[in-house]
Amino acid sequence: MNYQYWNEQFEKMPRRDLEAWQLEKLRETAGFALRTPFYKERLAGTGIGEPGDIKTLEDLKRIPFTTKEDLRRGFPYGFLSISRDEVIRLHASSGTTGAPTTIYFSREDLARWTGFVARCIYSTGCNKTDVFQNMITYGLFTGGLGFHAGGEAVGMLVIPSGPGNTTRQFRLMQDFGTTVVHATPSFLLHVEARMREEGINRDRIRLKRAFAGAEPYSEDTRRRIEELLRIDVYNSYGLSEMNGPGVAFECQAKNGLHIWEDGYIAEIINPDTLEPVKDGETGELVLTILCREATPILRYRTRDLSAFYTGPCPCGRTHRRLRRITGRTDDMLIINGVNVFPSQIEEAIMAIKEAGNNYLIVVEKEGVLDKLTVKTEVGPDIFMDDARPLNALRERIRKTIQASITVNPRVELHEPGSLPVSEGKALRVQDKRPKDL
Ligand code: DLL
């Protein structure tokens, strides 16, 4: 494979130079952090009163973790480290799980962020000959504008379609010869199902690639999208606290996501003991941003579960790789005492070809017990009025899920296109159990 580099010097930087760069950038970032009310207080007593107090990368461990709650408490300006006049953009989390959090960008911050996203896009083999349809939400969410700027930097023709309205999406694809799209994996599955329903001829669409992220998905889901749409799908990871997309991305080797270590310091810790885990072991990802002056965030507990892949990548990049994020420490369901991650259920469903592209997990209380129901759409070749194959499929799905999570679910089969679809991140879990029990 002929691997492409957007910034070869940095992407293939020897580890020793990369670490020297990180140390320099960590000092700079700590300098900005020490200007904020939050970190001034948080770093008091740690021995880090000025950037020069950080002598080696090991000194990072002296800095306490920062949490989502800290960011919320700092709303709106508690983490701003430069003059308001130097800030030219903000992005914010939706606040669906609590008070919003805000991230500010200076002009240089935006340029650096764009550079990282461009690097991701280019690493998949895209270039200025591509037509890029950005089917993800614009606005305060970072996915839209982040990829928009990255796509333009690469020189692609960017179509700012946003999500939704699949009929219009197909028209744009055909009119302009779209070669690459960006969406959540759940929206891509929806696009594929709609394409079939609308009788769109795949051969009239030039699509080759998709960037898919912003929510967890399994390897089976990636394979399903790749096979059904006949494209290459690249996993894209990021979070608004760390700019948005452009934090970690798969190269063409598609074996883990390179985390851009010239922009971020990544640690993986045991969420209970807060100690680092060994390479290859699963833990919570903790990130320190090194590429943003306006809102420095040190040792941020992402809640995302991942692991470091060891060993070199065939693409030649020296930046370590993360295993695909399987879920979050806070999305684990406890069902009758058993720990269940929604991603385990997704993996089980997507492994069955006859199961459809959309599903919903419902947890309820039945008496004193928890009851798990998995609602799954069926694939296009299954007839809903033919009871025997339907029962067999239901039983297969039930057994596959049970084998994975040990909890016995009730499985409901639904017609294709009948379960709710979200344009942004999919809402896969409805936990209807009373909160105070
Ligand atoms: O989702 C930024 C983004 C936009 C990433 C577009 C990729 C593409 P937030 O809304 O702050 O930012 O949500 C961040 O989404 O902590 C993960 O839990 C989850 N997440 C993001 N990407 C992935 C992925 C954007 N590839 C949160 N796999 C993160 C699994 C992901 N989970």
Short mmCIF file of C-alpha atoms and ligand atoms in Angstrom, two decimals:
data_model
loop_
_atom_site.label_atom_id
_atom_site.label_comp_id
_atom_site.label_asym_id
_atom_site.label_seq_id
_atom_site.Cartn_x
_atom_site.Cartn_y
_atom_site.Cartn_z
CA MET A 1 0.00 0.00 0.00
CA ASN A 2 1.20 3.48 -0.83
CA TYR A 3 0.59 5.41 2.41
CA GLN A 4 0.00 9.16 2.20
CA TYR A 5 1.26 11.67 4.75
CA TRP A 6 -0.15 15.13 5.30
CA ASN A 7 2.77 16.10 7.50
CA GLU A 8 5.39 13.37 7.19
CA GLN A 9 7.87 15.00 9.55
CA PHE A 10 5.40 14.93 12.42
CA GLU A 11 3.52 11.75 11.54
CA LYS A 12 6.72 9.68 11.37
CA MET A 13 8.64 11.54 14.06
CA PRO A 14 10.96 9.29 16.08
CA ARG A 15 9.51 8.62 19.55
CA ARG A 16 12.31 10.45 21.32
CA ASP A 17 11.71 13.64 19.32
CA LEU A 18 7.96 13.26 19.77
CA GLU A 19 8.39 13.10 23.54
CA ALA A 20 10.68 16.12 23.54
CA TRP A 21 8.02 17.99 21.57
CA GLN A 22 5.34 16.86 24.04
CA LEU A 23 7.36 18.11 26.98
CA GLU A 24 7.80 21.53 25.39
CA LYS A 25 4.10 21.75 24.50
CA LEU A 26 3.06 20.51 27.95
CA ARG A 27 5.01 23.35 29.54
CA GLU A 28 3.35 25.85 27.21
CA THR A 29 -0.09 24.41 27.93
CA ALA A 30 0.54 24.44 31.70
CA GLY A 31 1.53 28.10 31.33
CA PHE A 32 -1.86 28.86 29.79
CA ALA A 33 -3.63 26.69 32.35
CA LEU A 34 -2.04 28.58 35.22
CA ARG A 35 -3.78 31.73 33.96
CA THR A 36 -7.24 30.21 34.49
CA PRO A 37 -9.03 30.49 37.81
CA PHE A 38 -9.71 26.76 37.80
CA TYR A 39 -6.13 25.50 37.35
CA LYS A 40 -4.60 28.19 39.51
CA GLU A 41 -6.55 26.66 42.35
CA ARG A 42 -6.22 23.03 41.21
CA LEU A 43 -2.45 23.18 40.80
CA ALA A 44 -1.80 24.96 44.09
CA GLY A 45 0.12 22.57 46.33
CA THR A 46 1.25 20.28 43.49
CA GLY A 47 4.63 21.97 43.18
CA ILE A 48 3.69 23.21 39.72
CA GLY A 49 3.47 26.97 40.05
CA GLU A 50 5.04 27.82 36.72
CA PRO A 51 5.77 25.96 33.46
CA GLY A 52 9.44 25.44 34.35
CA ASP A 53 8.38 23.26 37.28
CA ILE A 54 7.58 20.56 34.74
CA LYS A 55 10.96 18.91 34.20
CA THR A 56 9.98 15.64 32.51
CA LEU A 57 6.82 14.07 31.08
CA GLU A 58 6.59 12.05 34.31
CA ASP A 59 5.72 15.31 36.08
CA LEU A 60 2.35 15.16 34.34
CA LYS A 61 1.35 12.59 36.98
CA ARG A 62 1.58 15.29 39.65
CA ILE A 63 -1.33 17.09 38.02
CA PRO A 64 -4.77 16.03 39.31
CA PHE A 65 -7.35 14.74 36.82
CA THR A 66 -9.96 17.08 35.32
CA THR A 67 -13.53 15.79 35.00
CA LYS A 68 -16.65 16.74 33.09
CA GLU A 69 -18.07 18.04 36.39
CA ASP A 70 -15.08 20.37 36.73
CA LEU A 71 -15.75 21.76 33.25
CA ARG A 72 -19.40 22.26 34.10
CA ARG A 73 -18.53 24.08 37.29
CA GLY A 74 -16.24 26.32 35.26
CA PHE A 75 -19.04 27.29 32.85
CA PRO A 76 -18.97 29.70 31.08
CA TYR A 77 -15.51 31.30 31.33
CA GLY A 78 -13.68 29.44 34.11
CA PHE A 79 -11.30 27.65 31.70
CA LEU A 80 -10.61 30.55 29.38
CA SER A 81 -6.88 31.36 29.46
CA ILE A 82 -6.50 34.19 26.94
CA SER A 83 -8.22 37.52 26.48
CA ARG A 84 -11.82 37.18 25.28
CA ASP A 85 -10.88 39.45 22.35
CA GLU A 86 -8.46 36.81 21.04
CA VAL A 87 -11.16 34.15 20.93
CA ILE A 88 -12.84 33.70 17.53
CA ARG A 89 -15.03 30.62 17.99
CA LEU A 90 -16.68 28.50 20.63
CA HIS A 91 -18.13 25.03 20.53
CA ALA A 92 -20.30 23.54 23.24
CA SER A 93 -21.65 20.18 24.25
CA SER A 94 -25.40 19.88 23.92
CA GLY A 95 -25.91 19.60 27.65
CA THR A 96 -28.25 16.63 27.27
CA THR A 97 -26.65 14.90 30.23
CA GLY A 98 -26.30 18.01 32.37
CA ALA A 99 -25.10 21.61 32.18
CA PRO A 100 -23.26 22.47 28.94
CA THR A 101 -19.50 22.76 28.63
CA THR A 102 -17.82 25.27 26.38
CA ILE A 103 -14.52 25.21 24.53
CA TYR A 104 -12.95 28.39 23.12
CA PHE A 105 -10.58 28.69 20.17
CA SER A 106 -8.10 31.35 19.13
CA ARG A 107 -7.27 31.75 15.44
CA GLU A 108 -4.14 29.60 15.90
CA ASP A 109 -6.15 26.97 17.79
CA LEU A 110 -8.53 26.62 14.87
CA ALA A 111 -5.64 26.37 12.40
CA ARG A 112 -4.01 23.62 14.48
CA TRP A 113 -7.27 21.71 14.86
CA THR A 114 -7.90 21.94 11.11
CA GLY A 115 -4.39 20.59 10.50
CA PHE A 116 -5.11 17.52 12.60
CA VAL A 117 -8.42 16.82 10.86
CA ALA A 118 -6.77 17.31 7.45
CA ARG A 119 -4.11 14.83 8.51
CA CYS A 120 -6.83 12.26 9.35
CA ILE A 121 -8.63 12.76 6.05
CA TYR A 122 -5.45 12.61 3.98
CA SER A 123 -4.24 9.45 5.73
CA THR A 124 -7.16 7.52 4.23
CA GLY A 125 -6.00 8.35 0.71
CA CYS A 126 -8.27 11.35 0.04
CA ASN A 127 -6.96 14.34 -1.86
CA LYS A 128 -8.14 17.37 -3.80
CA THR A 129 -9.76 15.23 -6.49
CA ASP A 130 -12.35 14.05 -3.96
CA VAL A 131 -15.88 15.35 -3.47
CA PHE A 132 -16.75 15.28 0.22
CA GLN A 133 -20.32 15.26 1.51
CA ASN A 134 -20.29 16.13 5.18
CA MET A 135 -23.46 14.42 6.42
CA ILE A 136 -22.97 15.24 10.08
CA THR A 137 -24.51 17.94 12.28
CA TYR A 138 -23.12 21.46 11.95
CA GLY A 139 -23.54 24.08 14.67
CA LEU A 140 -22.28 23.84 18.23
CA PHE A 141 -21.40 20.16 17.65
CA THR A 142 -17.78 19.93 16.49
CA GLY A 143 -18.26 17.23 13.85
CA GLY A 144 -19.67 19.49 11.13
CA LEU A 145 -17.36 22.49 11.16
CA GLY A 146 -14.33 20.43 12.20
CA PHE A 147 -14.49 18.14 9.17
CA HIS A 148 -15.65 20.96 6.93
CA ALA A 149 -12.45 22.89 7.61
CA GLY A 150 -10.28 19.78 7.38
CA GLY A 151 -11.81 18.82 4.05
CA GLU A 152 -11.22 22.28 2.63
CA ALA A 153 -7.62 22.24 3.85
CA VAL A 154 -7.06 18.99 1.94
CA GLY A 155 -8.53 20.75 -1.08
CA MET A 156 -11.55 18.51 -1.53
CA LEU A 157 -14.80 19.92 -2.84
CA VAL A 158 -16.83 20.09 0.37
CA ILE A 159 -20.63 19.78 0.29
CA PRO A 160 -21.97 21.00 3.66
CA SER A 161 -25.09 18.85 3.47
CA GLY A 162 -25.47 18.19 7.18
CA PRO A 163 -27.46 15.11 8.22
CA GLY A 164 -31.02 14.02 7.49
CA ASN A 165 -33.16 14.03 4.35
CA THR A 166 -31.70 10.96 2.68
CA THR A 167 -33.51 11.68 -0.62
CA ARG A 168 -31.65 14.98 -0.89
CA GLN A 169 -28.41 13.29 0.18
CA PHE A 170 -28.74 10.79 -2.70
CA ARG A 171 -29.48 13.61 -5.14
CA LEU A 172 -26.35 15.49 -4.03
CA MET A 173 -24.28 12.31 -4.34
CA GLN A 174 -25.45 11.74 -7.89
CA ASP A 175 -25.36 15.38 -9.03
CA PHE A 176 -21.85 16.14 -7.79
CA GLY A 177 -20.23 12.71 -7.86
CA THR A 178 -19.58 12.45 -4.12
CA THR A 179 -16.63 10.14 -3.40
CA VAL A 180 -16.44 10.40 0.39
CA VAL A 181 -18.94 11.01 3.19
CA HIS A 182 -18.74 11.69 6.91
CA ALA A 183 -21.51 10.52 9.25
CA THR A 184 -22.23 8.62 12.41
CA PRO A 185 -22.15 4.85 11.79
CA SER A 186 -25.85 4.63 12.69
CA PHE A 187 -26.71 7.23 10.05
CA LEU A 188 -24.64 5.34 7.47
CA LEU A 189 -26.63 2.19 8.22
CA HIS A 190 -29.80 4.21 7.78
CA VAL A 191 -28.52 5.66 4.49
CA GLU A 192 -27.83 2.17 3.19
CA ALA A 193 -31.33 0.93 4.12
CA ARG A 194 -32.97 4.00 2.53
CA MET A 195 -30.87 3.60 -0.59
CA ARG A 196 -32.29 0.13 -1.07
CA GLU A 197 -35.84 1.26 -0.33
CA GLU A 198 -35.61 4.14 -2.78
CA GLY A 199 -34.13 1.86 -5.43
CA ILE A 200 -31.01 3.99 -5.86
CA ASN A 201 -28.64 2.31 -8.27
CA ARG A 202 -25.33 1.94 -6.43
CA ASP A 203 -23.45 2.00 -9.72
CA ARG A 204 -24.61 5.57 -10.32
CA ILE A 205 -22.90 6.69 -7.12
CA ARG A 206 -19.14 7.14 -7.01
CA LEU A 207 -18.78 6.70 -3.26
CA LYS A 208 -15.49 5.13 -2.17
CA ARG A 209 -15.00 6.01 1.47
CA ALA A 210 -16.69 7.08 4.67
CA PHE A 211 -15.41 8.57 7.90
CA ALA A 212 -17.57 7.23 10.72
CA GLY A 213 -17.41 8.26 14.35
CA ALA A 214 -18.90 10.26 17.20
CA GLU A 215 -20.40 7.09 18.70
CA PRO A 216 -19.19 3.56 19.42
CA TYR A 217 -19.61 0.82 16.85
CA SER A 218 -18.25 -2.66 16.45
CA GLU A 219 -16.00 -4.20 13.83
CA ASP A 220 -19.05 -6.13 12.58
CA THR A 221 -20.92 -2.87 12.01
CA ARG A 222 -17.97 -1.48 10.06
CA ARG A 223 -17.86 -4.62 7.94
CA ARG A 224 -21.60 -4.48 7.34
CA ILE A 225 -21.45 -0.85 6.14
CA GLU A 226 -18.41 -1.60 3.98
CA GLU A 227 -20.03 -4.62 2.34
CA LEU A 228 -23.48 -3.14 1.85
CA LEU A 229 -22.28 0.22 0.52
CA ARG A 230 -19.13 -1.16 -1.13
CA ILE A 231 -16.89 1.47 0.46
CA ASP A 232 -13.99 1.73 2.92
CA VAL A 233 -15.01 2.92 6.38
CA TYR A 234 -12.50 4.67 8.66
CA ASN A 235 -13.06 5.05 12.37
CA SER A 236 -12.82 8.63 13.63
CA TYR A 237 -12.55 9.45 17.32
CA GLY A 238 -12.69 12.73 19.15
CA LEU A 239 -14.53 14.71 21.80
CA SER A 240 -15.46 18.34 22.14
CA GLU A 241 -13.29 18.82 25.24
CA MET A 242 -10.26 17.92 23.05
CA ASN A 243 -11.41 20.12 20.09
CA GLY A 244 -13.73 17.53 18.51
CA PRO A 245 -12.82 15.14 15.70
CA GLY A 246 -9.15 14.84 14.78
CA VAL A 247 -7.92 13.29 18.03
CA ALA A 248 -7.43 9.72 16.78
CA PHE A 249 -8.08 8.14 13.39
CA GLU A 250 -7.54 4.95 11.47
CA CYS A 251 -4.98 4.91 8.69
CA GLN A 252 -5.32 2.60 5.70
CA ALA A 253 -4.00 -0.34 7.75
CA LYS A 254 -7.30 -0.08 9.73
CA ASN A 255 -5.81 -1.67 12.78
CA GLY A 256 -6.36 0.75 15.64
CA LEU A 257 -6.65 4.53 15.69
CA HIS A 258 -3.46 6.62 15.68
CA ILE A 259 -3.72 9.17 18.43
CA TRP A 260 -1.93 12.34 17.34
CA GLU A 261 0.64 12.54 20.08
CA ASP A 262 2.07 15.86 18.93
CA GLY A 263 -1.34 17.33 19.87
CA TYR A 264 -2.37 15.15 22.81
CA ILE A 265 -0.84 13.15 25.65
CA ALA A 266 -2.80 9.94 26.11
CA GLU A 267 -2.87 7.81 29.25
CA ILE A 268 -5.05 4.79 29.98
CA ILE A 269 -5.93 4.21 33.60
CA ASN A 270 -7.87 1.75 35.69
CA PRO A 271 -10.98 3.80 36.53
CA ASP A 272 -11.15 2.35 40.04
CA THR A 273 -7.53 2.54 41.16
CA LEU A 274 -6.63 5.48 38.84
CA GLU A 275 -3.32 3.73 38.15
CA PRO A 276 -2.05 3.26 34.57
CA VAL A 277 -2.91 -0.07 32.95
CA LYS A 278 -0.45 -2.14 30.93
CA ASP A 279 -0.31 -1.84 27.14
CA GLY A 280 -3.08 -3.95 25.64
CA GLU A 281 -5.23 -3.78 28.79
CA THR A 282 -8.57 -2.00 28.74
CA GLY A 283 -9.00 1.14 30.79
CA GLU A 284 -10.26 4.70 30.73
CA LEU A 285 -8.61 7.08 28.32
CA VAL A 286 -7.21 10.25 29.88
CA LEU A 287 -6.18 13.08 27.56
CA THR A 288 -4.16 16.26 27.87
CA ILE A 289 -4.45 18.70 25.00
CA LEU A 290 -1.19 20.23 23.74
CA CYS A 291 -2.51 22.18 20.77
CA ARG A 292 -4.89 24.75 22.24
CA GLU A 293 -4.08 27.97 24.02
CA ALA A 294 -7.58 29.35 24.65
CA THR A 295 -8.92 26.44 26.71
CA PRO A 296 -6.16 24.24 28.14
CA ILE A 297 -7.39 20.99 29.70
CA LEU A 298 -5.01 18.74 31.59
CA ARG A 299 -5.50 15.03 32.25
CA TYR A 300 -9.14 14.91 31.22
CA ARG A 301 -10.99 11.76 32.20
CA THR A 302 -12.86 10.95 28.99
CA ARG A 303 -14.84 8.00 30.45
CA ASP A 304 -14.10 6.23 27.15
CA LEU A 305 -12.81 2.67 27.34
CA SER A 306 -9.90 1.70 25.14
CA ALA A 307 -6.46 0.09 25.16
CA PHE A 308 -3.09 0.87 23.60
CA TYR A 309 -2.03 -1.36 20.72
CA THR A 310 1.61 -2.17 20.90
CA GLY A 311 3.97 -2.76 18.02
CA PRO A 312 4.66 -0.67 14.95
CA CYS A 313 1.99 0.09 12.35
CA PRO A 314 2.73 -0.90 8.75
CA CYS A 315 1.94 2.67 7.67
CA GLY A 316 5.13 3.88 9.36
CA ARG A 317 3.44 6.39 11.66
CA THR A 318 5.05 6.48 15.07
CA HIS A 319 1.99 7.70 16.99
CA ARG A 320 0.54 5.01 19.21
CA ARG A 321 -2.74 3.35 18.31
CA LEU A 322 -5.90 3.01 20.36
CA ARG A 323 -8.20 0.06 20.14
CA ARG A 324 -11.65 1.09 18.90
CA ILE A 325 -13.61 2.61 21.78
CA THR A 326 -16.06 -0.03 22.97
CA GLY A 327 -18.08 2.14 25.28
CA ARG A 328 -17.91 4.45 28.25
CA THR A 329 -17.51 3.80 31.93
CA ASP A 330 -20.88 5.52 32.39
CA ASP A 331 -22.90 3.67 29.72
CA MET A 332 -22.60 0.30 31.43
CA LEU A 333 -25.97 -1.16 32.36
CA ILE A 334 -26.36 -3.31 35.43
CA ILE A 335 -29.09 -5.84 34.70
CA ASN A 336 -29.99 -8.04 37.65
CA GLY A 337 -26.46 -7.52 38.91
CA VAL A 338 -24.72 -8.36 35.63
CA ASN A 339 -22.61 -5.69 33.93
CA VAL A 340 -23.68 -5.22 30.33
CA PHE A 341 -22.23 -2.82 27.76
CA PRO A 342 -24.58 -1.83 24.92
CA SER A 343 -21.68 -2.48 22.52
CA GLN A 344 -21.82 -6.20 23.39
CA ILE A 345 -25.44 -6.30 22.28
CA GLU A 346 -24.65 -4.36 19.11
CA GLU A 347 -21.85 -6.73 18.24
CA ALA A 348 -24.12 -9.75 18.68
CA ILE A 349 -26.85 -8.28 16.45
CA MET A 350 -24.50 -7.11 13.71
CA ALA A 351 -22.87 -10.53 13.53
CA ILE A 352 -26.18 -11.94 12.25
CA LYS A 353 -26.61 -11.14 8.58
CA GLU A 354 -30.39 -11.47 8.57
CA ALA A 355 -30.76 -8.90 11.37
CA GLY A 356 -31.47 -5.37 10.16
CA ASN A 357 -29.48 -2.17 10.56
CA ASN A 358 -31.29 -0.63 13.51
CA TYR A 359 -32.00 -1.76 17.05
CA LEU A 360 -33.09 -0.46 20.45
CA ILE A 361 -32.29 -1.70 23.95
CA VAL A 362 -35.02 -1.28 26.57
CA VAL A 363 -34.55 -2.02 30.26
CA GLU A 364 -37.56 -2.08 32.57
CA LYS A 365 -38.47 -3.22 36.04
CA GLU A 366 -40.81 -6.22 36.26
CA GLY A 367 -41.56 -6.74 39.92
CA VAL A 368 -38.20 -6.84 41.63
CA LEU A 369 -36.32 -7.97 38.52
CA ASP A 370 -34.84 -6.09 35.59
CA LYS A 371 -36.17 -7.07 32.20
CA LEU A 372 -34.08 -6.55 29.08
CA THR A 373 -35.81 -6.23 25.72
CA VAL A 374 -33.87 -5.93 22.49
CA LYS A 375 -35.89 -4.59 19.58
CA THR A 376 -34.25 -5.36 16.26
CA GLU A 377 -35.26 -4.54 12.74
CA VAL A 378 -35.04 -7.44 10.32
CA GLY A 379 -33.01 -7.36 7.13
CA PRO A 380 -34.62 -6.67 3.73
CA ASP A 381 -34.85 -10.35 2.75
CA ILE A 382 -36.99 -11.39 5.71
CA PHE A 383 -40.77 -11.47 5.32
CA MET A 384 -42.65 -10.37 8.40
CA ASP A 385 -45.66 -12.59 7.66
CA ASP A 386 -43.72 -15.83 7.48
CA ALA A 387 -43.76 -16.97 11.10
CA ARG A 388 -41.38 -19.90 11.01
CA PRO A 389 -38.19 -18.26 9.71
CA LEU A 390 -39.05 -15.23 11.83
CA ASN A 391 -39.20 -17.31 15.01
CA ALA A 392 -35.95 -19.02 14.08
CA LEU A 393 -34.24 -15.65 13.56
CA ARG A 394 -35.60 -14.31 16.84
CA GLU A 395 -34.24 -17.35 18.63
CA ARG A 396 -30.83 -17.02 16.97
CA ILE A 397 -30.56 -13.37 17.97
CA ARG A 398 -31.65 -14.16 21.51
CA LYS A 399 -29.10 -16.96 21.87
CA THR A 400 -26.26 -14.89 20.40
CA ILE A 401 -26.96 -12.00 22.76
CA GLN A 402 -27.31 -14.30 25.75
CA ALA A 403 -24.03 -16.04 24.93
CA SER A 404 -22.31 -12.66 24.93
CA ILE A 405 -23.83 -10.97 27.99
CA THR A 406 -25.19 -13.99 29.97
CA VAL A 407 -28.48 -12.13 30.48
CA ASN A 408 -31.45 -13.64 28.68
CA PRO A 409 -33.16 -10.89 26.65
CA ARG A 410 -36.63 -10.74 25.22
CA VAL A 411 -36.16 -10.16 21.49
CA GLU A 412 -38.72 -8.30 19.38
CA LEU A 413 -38.41 -8.22 15.61
CA HIS A 414 -39.51 -5.13 13.73
CA GLU A 415 -39.99 -4.22 10.09
CA PRO A 416 -37.11 -2.45 8.34
CA GLY A 417 -37.31 1.31 8.86
CA SER A 418 -39.76 1.12 11.76
CA LEU A 419 -37.49 1.90 14.73
CA PRO A 420 -36.64 5.56 15.46
CA VAL A 421 -33.61 7.00 13.64
CA SER A 422 -31.47 9.78 14.98
CA GLU A 423 -29.64 12.13 12.62
CA GLY A 424 -26.82 12.64 15.09
CA LYS A 425 -25.66 10.22 17.71
CA ALA A 426 -28.00 7.25 17.94
CA LEU A 427 -30.03 6.85 21.12
CA ARG A 428 -29.84 3.09 21.52
CA VAL A 429 -30.75 2.60 25.17
CA GLN A 430 -34.00 3.34 26.97
CA ASP A 431 -33.55 2.66 30.64
CA LYS A 432 -37.07 2.91 32.04
CA ARG A 433 -36.24 1.67 35.53
CA PRO A 434 -37.24 4.04 38.33
CA LYS A 435 -34.15 6.02 39.29
CA ASP A 436 -34.62 5.89 43.05
CA LEU A 437 -34.65 2.12 43.42
O1 DLL B 1 -18.48 13.31 19.03
C1 DLL B 1 -16.63 14.65 18.24
C2 DLL B 1 -16.63 13.88 16.96
C3 DLL B 1 -17.30 14.37 15.85
C4 DLL B 1 -15.91 12.70 16.84
C5 DLL B 1 -17.28 13.69 14.67
C6 DLL B 1 -15.87 12.01 15.64
C7 DLL B 1 -16.58 12.49 14.57
P1 DLL B 1 -18.70 14.89 21.57
O2 DLL B 1 -20.07 15.20 21.11
O3 DLL B 1 -18.10 15.71 22.64
O4 DLL B 1 -17.69 14.97 20.37
O5 DLL B 1 -18.72 13.36 22.02
C8 DLL B 1 -17.55 12.72 22.41
O6 DLL B 1 -18.41 10.56 21.70
O7 DLL B 1 -16.15 10.82 24.44
C9 DLL B 1 -17.01 9.11 22.92
O8 DLL B 1 -17.76 8.64 24.02
C10 DLL B 1 -17.91 9.22 21.70
N1 DLL B 1 -17.16 8.98 20.47
C11 DLL B 1 -16.67 9.87 19.60
N2 DLL B 1 -16.06 9.23 18.57
C12 DLL B 1 -16.16 7.90 18.81
C13 DLL B 1 -15.73 6.72 18.13
C14 DLL B 1 -17.70 14.22 19.22
N3 DLL B 1 -15.08 6.75 16.98
C15 DLL B 1 -17.83 11.29 22.79
N4 DLL B 1 -15.98 5.54 18.73
C16 DLL B 1 -16.58 10.54 23.13
C17 DLL B 1 -16.62 5.47 19.90
C18 DLL B 1 -16.85 7.75 20.03
N5 DLL B 1 -17.08 6.54 20.56
#
